[in-house]
Amino acid sequence: MSRLEELIQRLCPDGVPYKTIKETIGLHRGSRLTKNQLSDEFEYEVFHGSKDTILGRYSDFNAPANTTIIVNTGGIGGVKYIDRNFWCSDGSFWLGKSKELDDKFVYYCLSGYENYFASKKRVGGVPTIDRTVVEEFKIPVPPMEVQLEIVRILDKFTELTAELTAELTARKKQYEYYKANLLTFGDNVRYKKLGEIASVKGRVGWQRLTKSEYRTKGDYYLVTGTDFMNDGTINFANCFYVDEFRYNQDENIQLKINDIVLTKDGTIGKVAMIHALDKPATLNSHLVVFRPLNGDFLPRFLYHILKSSTFMSYAMSKCSQGTIKGLPQSIIAQFNMPLPSLNEQQKIADLLDKFDIYCNNLTIGLPAEIKARQQQYEYYRDKLLTFKEAK
């Protein structure tokens, strides 16, 4: 029998009471600050409409350390535990304190209900959630010893995830360092314009798709800029579909295995390589596809070149600077592509592939381990915080 089971059996075998936020710790609305009241030189962070990004810093605090906030506008429903004094603006609620509830226990009780709080937003004007939504939310109130044991267990899970996340951050920095070095070439290699060695094709001649043409089911994928994954693949499960007529309008952008795809408008520089296709696929107007015209380069080597800081610096210096940034295909085709020997390209691609998988792949490597830890944490959090309600 675990210590927690022993405590529950001894202290609350018949269940625990459930009480609302209002009747236990209470709820406070934050106070608005203007931009001219904020300064990076001030001590206290200001939380407003996001649990992850602060609004700025202020010279005073209105909420004490070890307090949980619930965001009520912007990133609605976000729940965050803050272990230092801070200023809570009117974009969030901050929870009070009570002798019968541990501060961190309260956070864990609420952290699994972010989607619930978000679903309760009031639409009209600025979307927000009403104070009563949070005030009337019920949480279990077991004996303090039980609360502290649950907090100890869940803290261990979060510490493990934090350690893995820190390691992933360090590995990504290492990856970027090696990538920059491996993909920096001097005059000892030949260069060619990308358009001389690769077909650079985007959608041309299509009229703009109507809303009804973006289908949620079908036989022909339509790949857009939102379908790119961090590991350099396309999330086809997220794709829209088009009909056969649209698919056949341009053979140049009908995707093939080993094609490399790049976003050239909006968020410029997302890159993916096509490894498998279970259905035919085509591109929307904001993407471009690359295919070798000869044997000068390996597709996987080009993939890493397009993800390099050298290409991104080139792209950012050449793109239009309007409301939506754009990088014309003709400009992409003028990029000077370094061409070491095919053997050297293979070695570089193989090494960078290993780093890429370790840092970005969701099925293996550190991201997969972090995802598994997070799922394990959420499972045990929900299990540990489910009590029989006392009659």
Coordinates of C-alpha atoms in Angstrom, one line a residue:
M1 CA 0.0 0.0 0.0
S2 CA 1.4 3.4 -1.0
R3 CA 1.7 6.2 1.6
L4 CA -1.2 8.1 -0.2
E5 CA -3.5 5.1 -0.1
E6 CA -2.7 4.7 3.6
L7 CA -3.4 8.3 4.3
I8 CA -6.7 8.2 2.4
Q9 CA -7.8 5.0 4.2
R10 CA -6.9 6.4 7.6
L11 CA -8.1 10.0 7.2
C12 CA -10.9 10.0 4.7
P13 CA -12.2 6.5 4.0
D14 CA -15.7 7.7 3.4
G15 CA -14.8 10.4 0.9
V16 CA -14.0 14.1 1.0
P17 CA -16.2 17.2 0.8
Y18 CA -16.3 19.2 -2.5
K19 CA -16.5 23.0 -2.1
T20 CA -16.6 25.9 -4.5
I21 CA -13.8 28.4 -5.0
K22 CA -16.1 31.1 -3.6
E23 CA -16.7 29.3 -0.3
T24 CA -13.0 28.3 0.2
I25 CA -10.3 30.5 -1.1
G26 CA -12.2 33.2 -2.9
L27 CA -11.4 34.9 -6.2
H28 CA -9.9 38.3 -7.1
R29 CA -10.0 40.2 -10.3
G30 CA -6.7 41.8 -11.4
S31 CA -6.2 45.5 -11.8
R32 CA -5.4 47.1 -15.1
L33 CA -2.2 49.0 -15.8
T34 CA -1.4 51.2 -18.7
K35 CA 1.7 50.7 -20.9
N36 CA 3.4 53.9 -19.6
Q37 CA 3.3 52.4 -16.1
L38 CA 5.4 49.4 -17.1
S39 CA 9.2 49.2 -17.4
D40 CA 11.7 46.4 -17.9
E41 CA 13.6 47.9 -15.0
F42 CA 10.8 47.2 -12.5
E43 CA 10.9 44.1 -10.3
Y44 CA 7.4 42.5 -10.5
E45 CA 6.0 40.6 -13.5
V46 CA 2.6 41.6 -14.8
F47 CA 0.3 38.8 -16.0
H48 CA -2.6 39.8 -18.1
G49 CA -4.2 37.7 -21.0
S50 CA -1.6 34.9 -21.1
K51 CA -0.3 32.3 -18.7
D52 CA 3.1 32.1 -20.6
T53 CA 3.9 35.6 -21.7
I54 CA 4.0 38.6 -19.3
L55 CA 2.6 42.0 -20.2
G56 CA 5.6 43.7 -18.7
R57 CA 7.0 44.7 -15.3
Y58 CA 5.7 47.0 -12.6
S59 CA 7.0 48.6 -9.4
D60 CA 4.5 46.9 -7.1
F61 CA 2.6 43.7 -6.7
N62 CA -1.0 42.9 -5.9
A63 CA -0.8 39.1 -5.7
P64 CA 1.4 37.1 -3.3
A65 CA 3.8 34.3 -4.2
N66 CA 2.4 30.8 -4.6
T67 CA -0.8 31.9 -6.2
T68 CA -2.8 30.4 -9.1
I69 CA -4.2 32.6 -11.8
I70 CA -6.9 31.8 -14.4
V71 CA -6.7 33.8 -17.6
N72 CA -10.1 35.3 -18.5
T73 CA -9.3 37.1 -21.8
G74 CA -6.8 36.4 -24.6
G75 CA -5.5 33.0 -23.7
I76 CA -8.8 32.2 -22.0
G77 CA -8.8 29.4 -19.5
G78 CA -5.0 29.2 -19.0
V79 CA -4.1 28.1 -15.5
K80 CA -0.7 29.0 -14.0
Y81 CA 1.0 28.7 -10.6
I82 CA 3.3 31.6 -9.8
D83 CA 5.8 31.1 -7.0
R84 CA 6.8 34.8 -6.7
N85 CA 5.0 38.1 -5.9
F86 CA 3.5 39.5 -9.1
W87 CA 0.9 42.0 -10.4
C88 CA -2.3 40.5 -11.8
S89 CA -3.9 42.7 -14.4
D90 CA -7.6 42.6 -15.2
G91 CA -7.0 39.9 -17.9
S92 CA -6.8 37.3 -15.2
F93 CA -8.3 36.2 -12.0
W94 CA -6.1 35.3 -9.0
L95 CA -7.1 32.9 -6.3
G96 CA -7.0 33.6 -2.6
K97 CA -5.7 31.4 0.2
S98 CA -7.2 29.3 2.9
K99 CA -5.9 27.2 5.8
E100 CA -7.9 24.2 4.6
L101 CA -6.3 24.2 1.1
D102 CA -2.7 24.0 0.1
D103 CA -1.8 26.6 -2.6
K104 CA -0.1 24.1 -4.9
F105 CA -2.9 21.5 -4.4
V106 CA -5.4 24.2 -5.7
Y107 CA -3.3 24.7 -8.8
Y108 CA -3.1 20.9 -9.6
C109 CA -6.9 20.7 -9.0
L110 CA -7.5 23.4 -11.6
S111 CA -4.8 22.7 -14.2
G112 CA -6.6 19.9 -15.8
Y113 CA -9.6 22.1 -16.5
E114 CA -8.2 24.6 -18.9
N115 CA -10.4 23.4 -21.8
Y116 CA -13.4 23.5 -19.5
F117 CA -12.8 27.2 -18.6
A118 CA -12.1 28.1 -22.2
S119 CA -15.4 26.5 -23.3
K120 CA -17.3 28.8 -20.9
K121 CA -16.1 32.0 -22.6
R122 CA -18.8 34.6 -23.2
V123 CA -18.7 35.8 -26.9
G124 CA -19.7 39.3 -27.7
G125 CA -17.3 42.3 -27.7
V126 CA -14.1 40.9 -26.1
P127 CA -14.5 37.2 -25.4
T128 CA -14.1 36.5 -21.7
I129 CA -15.2 34.2 -18.9
D130 CA -17.5 35.5 -16.1
R131 CA -16.3 35.6 -12.6
T132 CA -19.1 33.2 -11.5
V133 CA -17.7 30.4 -13.8
V134 CA -14.6 30.2 -11.6
E135 CA -16.3 31.0 -8.3
E136 CA -18.8 28.2 -8.6
F137 CA -16.2 25.6 -9.7
K138 CA -15.9 22.8 -7.1
I139 CA -12.7 21.2 -5.9
P140 CA -12.1 18.4 -3.4
V141 CA -11.0 19.3 0.1
P142 CA -9.2 16.3 1.5
P143 CA -7.2 16.5 4.8
M144 CA -4.1 18.5 4.5
E145 CA -1.8 15.5 4.8
V146 CA -3.4 14.0 1.8
Q147 CA -3.1 17.3 -0.2
L148 CA 0.6 17.5 0.6
E149 CA 1.3 14.0 -0.4
I150 CA -0.5 14.5 -3.8
V151 CA 1.5 17.7 -4.3
R152 CA 4.7 15.8 -3.5
I153 CA 3.9 13.1 -6.1
L154 CA 2.9 15.5 -8.9
D155 CA 5.9 17.8 -8.2
K156 CA 8.1 14.8 -8.9
F157 CA 6.5 14.4 -12.3
T158 CA 6.8 18.1 -13.2
E159 CA 10.4 18.1 -12.1
L160 CA 11.2 15.2 -14.4
T161 CA 9.5 16.9 -17.3
A162 CA 11.3 20.2 -16.6
E163 CA 14.7 18.4 -16.6
L164 CA 13.9 16.7 -19.9
T165 CA 12.8 20.1 -21.3
A166 CA 16.0 21.8 -20.2
E167 CA 18.0 19.0 -21.8
L168 CA 16.1 19.4 -25.0
T169 CA 16.8 23.1 -25.0
A170 CA 20.5 22.5 -24.6
R171 CA 20.5 19.8 -27.4
K172 CA 18.7 22.2 -29.7
K173 CA 21.4 24.9 -29.1
Q174 CA 24.0 22.2 -29.8
Y175 CA 22.2 21.2 -33.0
E176 CA 22.0 24.8 -34.2
Y177 CA 25.7 25.2 -33.5
Y178 CA 26.7 22.1 -35.4
K179 CA 24.3 22.8 -38.3
A180 CA 25.7 26.3 -38.7
N181 CA 29.2 24.9 -38.9
L182 CA 28.4 22.0 -41.1
L183 CA 26.5 24.1 -43.6
T184 CA 29.0 27.0 -43.8
F185 CA 31.2 26.6 -46.9
G186 CA 33.9 28.7 -48.3
D187 CA 35.4 29.0 -51.7
N188 CA 36.4 25.3 -51.6
V189 CA 33.1 24.1 -53.0
R190 CA 31.2 25.1 -56.2
Y191 CA 28.0 27.1 -56.1
K192 CA 25.1 27.2 -58.5
K193 CA 21.8 29.1 -58.6
L194 CA 19.1 26.9 -57.0
G195 CA 17.0 27.3 -60.1
E196 CA 19.7 25.8 -62.3
I197 CA 19.8 22.5 -60.4
A198 CA 16.3 22.2 -59.1
S199 CA 12.8 22.7 -60.3
V200 CA 11.2 25.4 -58.2
K201 CA 7.4 25.3 -58.7
G202 CA 4.4 26.9 -56.9
R203 CA 0.8 27.1 -57.8
V204 CA 0.1 29.2 -60.9
G205 CA -3.0 29.7 -62.9
W206 CA -5.5 28.7 -60.2
Q207 CA -8.2 31.1 -59.3
R208 CA -8.6 31.7 -55.6
L209 CA -10.3 28.7 -53.8
T210 CA -13.8 29.5 -52.6
K211 CA -14.6 28.5 -49.0
S212 CA -16.7 25.5 -50.2
E213 CA -13.7 24.1 -52.1
Y214 CA -11.8 23.6 -48.9
R215 CA -13.2 20.1 -48.1
T216 CA -12.8 18.2 -44.8
K217 CA -13.0 14.9 -46.6
G218 CA -11.9 13.6 -50.0
D219 CA -9.3 11.8 -52.2
Y220 CA -6.9 14.7 -52.8
Y221 CA -4.9 16.5 -50.1
L222 CA -4.4 20.2 -50.2
V223 CA -1.3 21.0 -48.2
T224 CA -1.1 24.5 -46.6
G225 CA 1.3 26.3 -44.3
T226 CA -0.5 25.0 -41.2
D227 CA 0.3 21.4 -42.0
F228 CA 4.0 21.6 -41.4
M229 CA 5.4 19.7 -38.4
N230 CA 8.6 20.5 -36.4
D231 CA 10.2 17.3 -37.4
G232 CA 10.1 18.3 -41.1
T233 CA 7.1 16.3 -42.2
I234 CA 3.6 17.1 -43.3
N235 CA 0.7 16.3 -41.0
F236 CA -1.7 15.0 -43.6
A237 CA -4.3 14.2 -41.0
N238 CA -4.7 18.0 -40.6
C239 CA -5.0 18.7 -44.3
F240 CA -8.0 20.0 -46.2
Y241 CA -9.0 18.3 -49.5
V242 CA -9.8 19.5 -53.0
D243 CA -11.7 17.8 -55.8
E244 CA -10.1 16.0 -58.7
F245 CA -10.5 19.0 -61.0
R246 CA -8.5 21.2 -58.8
Y247 CA -5.9 18.5 -58.2
N248 CA -5.4 18.1 -62.0
Q249 CA -5.1 21.8 -62.7
D250 CA -1.3 21.8 -62.2
E251 CA 0.8 18.7 -62.6
N252 CA 3.9 20.6 -61.4
I253 CA 2.7 20.8 -57.8
Q254 CA 1.3 17.3 -57.5
L255 CA 3.5 16.0 -54.7
K256 CA 5.9 13.0 -55.1
I257 CA 8.1 11.1 -52.7
N258 CA 11.3 13.0 -51.8
D259 CA 9.8 16.4 -52.8
I260 CA 10.8 19.2 -50.6
V261 CA 8.2 21.9 -49.7
L262 CA 8.7 25.4 -48.5
T263 CA 6.4 28.1 -47.3
K264 CA 7.0 31.3 -49.3
D265 CA 4.3 33.6 -48.0
G266 CA 3.1 34.6 -44.5
T267 CA 5.3 32.6 -42.2
I268 CA 8.3 32.1 -44.5
G269 CA 10.7 29.3 -44.2
K270 CA 8.8 26.3 -42.9
V271 CA 10.3 23.2 -44.6
A272 CA 9.2 19.6 -45.0
M273 CA 10.2 16.6 -47.0
I274 CA 7.7 14.1 -48.4
H275 CA 8.5 10.6 -47.3
A276 CA 5.2 8.9 -47.9
L277 CA 1.8 9.6 -49.5
D278 CA -1.3 7.6 -48.8
K279 CA -3.4 9.8 -51.2
P280 CA -2.5 12.2 -54.0
A281 CA -1.6 15.7 -52.7
T282 CA -1.3 19.2 -54.1
L283 CA -0.2 22.6 -52.8
N284 CA -2.0 25.9 -52.0
S285 CA -0.7 29.1 -53.4
H286 CA 1.6 30.0 -50.5
L287 CA 4.0 27.0 -50.9
V288 CA 6.7 26.0 -53.4
V289 CA 8.1 22.5 -54.2
F290 CA 11.6 21.6 -55.1
R291 CA 12.8 18.6 -57.3
P292 CA 16.3 17.9 -58.6
L293 CA 16.9 18.6 -62.3
N294 CA 20.2 16.7 -62.3
G295 CA 22.4 14.8 -60.0
D296 CA 24.1 17.8 -58.4
F297 CA 22.5 17.5 -54.9
L298 CA 20.8 15.0 -52.6
P299 CA 17.2 16.0 -51.7
R300 CA 17.9 15.6 -48.0
F301 CA 21.0 17.9 -48.2
L302 CA 18.8 20.6 -49.9
Y303 CA 16.3 20.1 -47.1
H304 CA 18.9 21.0 -44.5
I305 CA 20.2 23.9 -46.6
L306 CA 16.7 25.4 -46.7
K307 CA 16.4 25.1 -42.9
S308 CA 19.8 26.8 -42.4
S309 CA 20.4 30.3 -41.1
T310 CA 22.1 31.1 -44.5
F311 CA 19.0 30.5 -46.5
M312 CA 16.7 32.1 -43.9
S313 CA 18.9 35.3 -43.9
Y314 CA 18.7 35.4 -47.7
A315 CA 14.9 34.9 -47.7
M316 CA 14.3 37.6 -45.0
S317 CA 16.5 40.1 -46.9
K318 CA 14.6 39.5 -50.2
C319 CA 11.0 39.1 -49.1
S320 CA 8.4 41.8 -49.5
Q321 CA 7.6 43.7 -46.3
G322 CA 3.8 44.3 -46.7
T323 CA 1.1 43.1 -44.4
I324 CA 1.8 39.5 -45.5
K325 CA 5.5 38.8 -46.2
G326 CA 6.1 37.1 -49.6
L327 CA 9.1 35.5 -51.2
P328 CA 8.7 35.2 -55.0
Q329 CA 9.8 31.9 -56.7
S330 CA 12.1 33.8 -59.0
I331 CA 14.0 35.1 -55.9
I332 CA 14.2 31.7 -54.4
A333 CA 15.6 30.3 -57.6
Q334 CA 18.5 32.9 -57.4
F335 CA 19.8 31.5 -54.1
N336 CA 23.4 30.4 -54.3
M337 CA 23.4 26.7 -53.5
P338 CA 26.7 25.2 -52.1
L339 CA 27.5 21.9 -53.8
P340 CA 30.1 19.8 -52.0
S341 CA 30.7 16.3 -53.3
L342 CA 27.7 13.9 -53.0
N343 CA 29.6 11.9 -50.4
E344 CA 30.1 15.0 -48.3
Q345 CA 26.4 15.9 -48.8
Q346 CA 25.4 12.4 -47.5
K347 CA 27.6 12.7 -44.5
I348 CA 26.3 16.1 -43.5
A349 CA 22.7 15.1 -44.1
D350 CA 23.1 11.9 -42.1
L351 CA 24.6 13.7 -39.1
L352 CA 22.0 16.5 -39.2
D353 CA 19.2 13.9 -39.6
K354 CA 20.2 12.4 -36.3
F355 CA 20.1 15.7 -34.5
D356 CA 16.8 16.6 -36.1
I357 CA 15.2 13.3 -35.0
Y358 CA 16.6 13.6 -31.5
C359 CA 15.4 17.2 -31.1
N360 CA 12.1 17.2 -33.0
N361 CA 10.7 13.8 -33.7
L362 CA 7.5 13.1 -31.6
T363 CA 7.8 9.3 -31.8
I364 CA 11.5 8.9 -30.8
G365 CA 14.0 11.1 -29.1
L366 CA 13.6 13.7 -26.4
P367 CA 10.3 15.2 -27.6
A368 CA 8.7 11.7 -27.5
E369 CA 10.0 11.2 -24.0
I370 CA 8.7 14.6 -22.9
K371 CA 5.3 13.8 -24.4
A372 CA 5.2 10.5 -22.7
R373 CA 6.0 12.1 -19.3
Q374 CA 3.4 14.7 -19.8
Q375 CA 0.7 12.1 -20.6
Q376 CA 1.8 10.1 -17.6
Y377 CA 1.6 13.2 -15.4
E378 CA -1.9 14.1 -16.7
Y379 CA -3.1 10.6 -16.1
Y380 CA -1.8 10.5 -12.5
R381 CA -3.0 14.0 -11.8
D382 CA -6.5 13.2 -12.8
K383 CA -6.4 9.9 -11.0
L384 CA -5.0 11.3 -7.8
L385 CA -7.4 14.2 -7.7
T386 CA -10.5 12.1 -8.1
F387 CA -12.1 11.5 -4.8
K388 CA -15.4 9.9 -3.7
E389 CA -17.6 12.7 -2.4
A390 CA -18.5 12.5 1.2
K391 CA -22.2 12.4 1.9

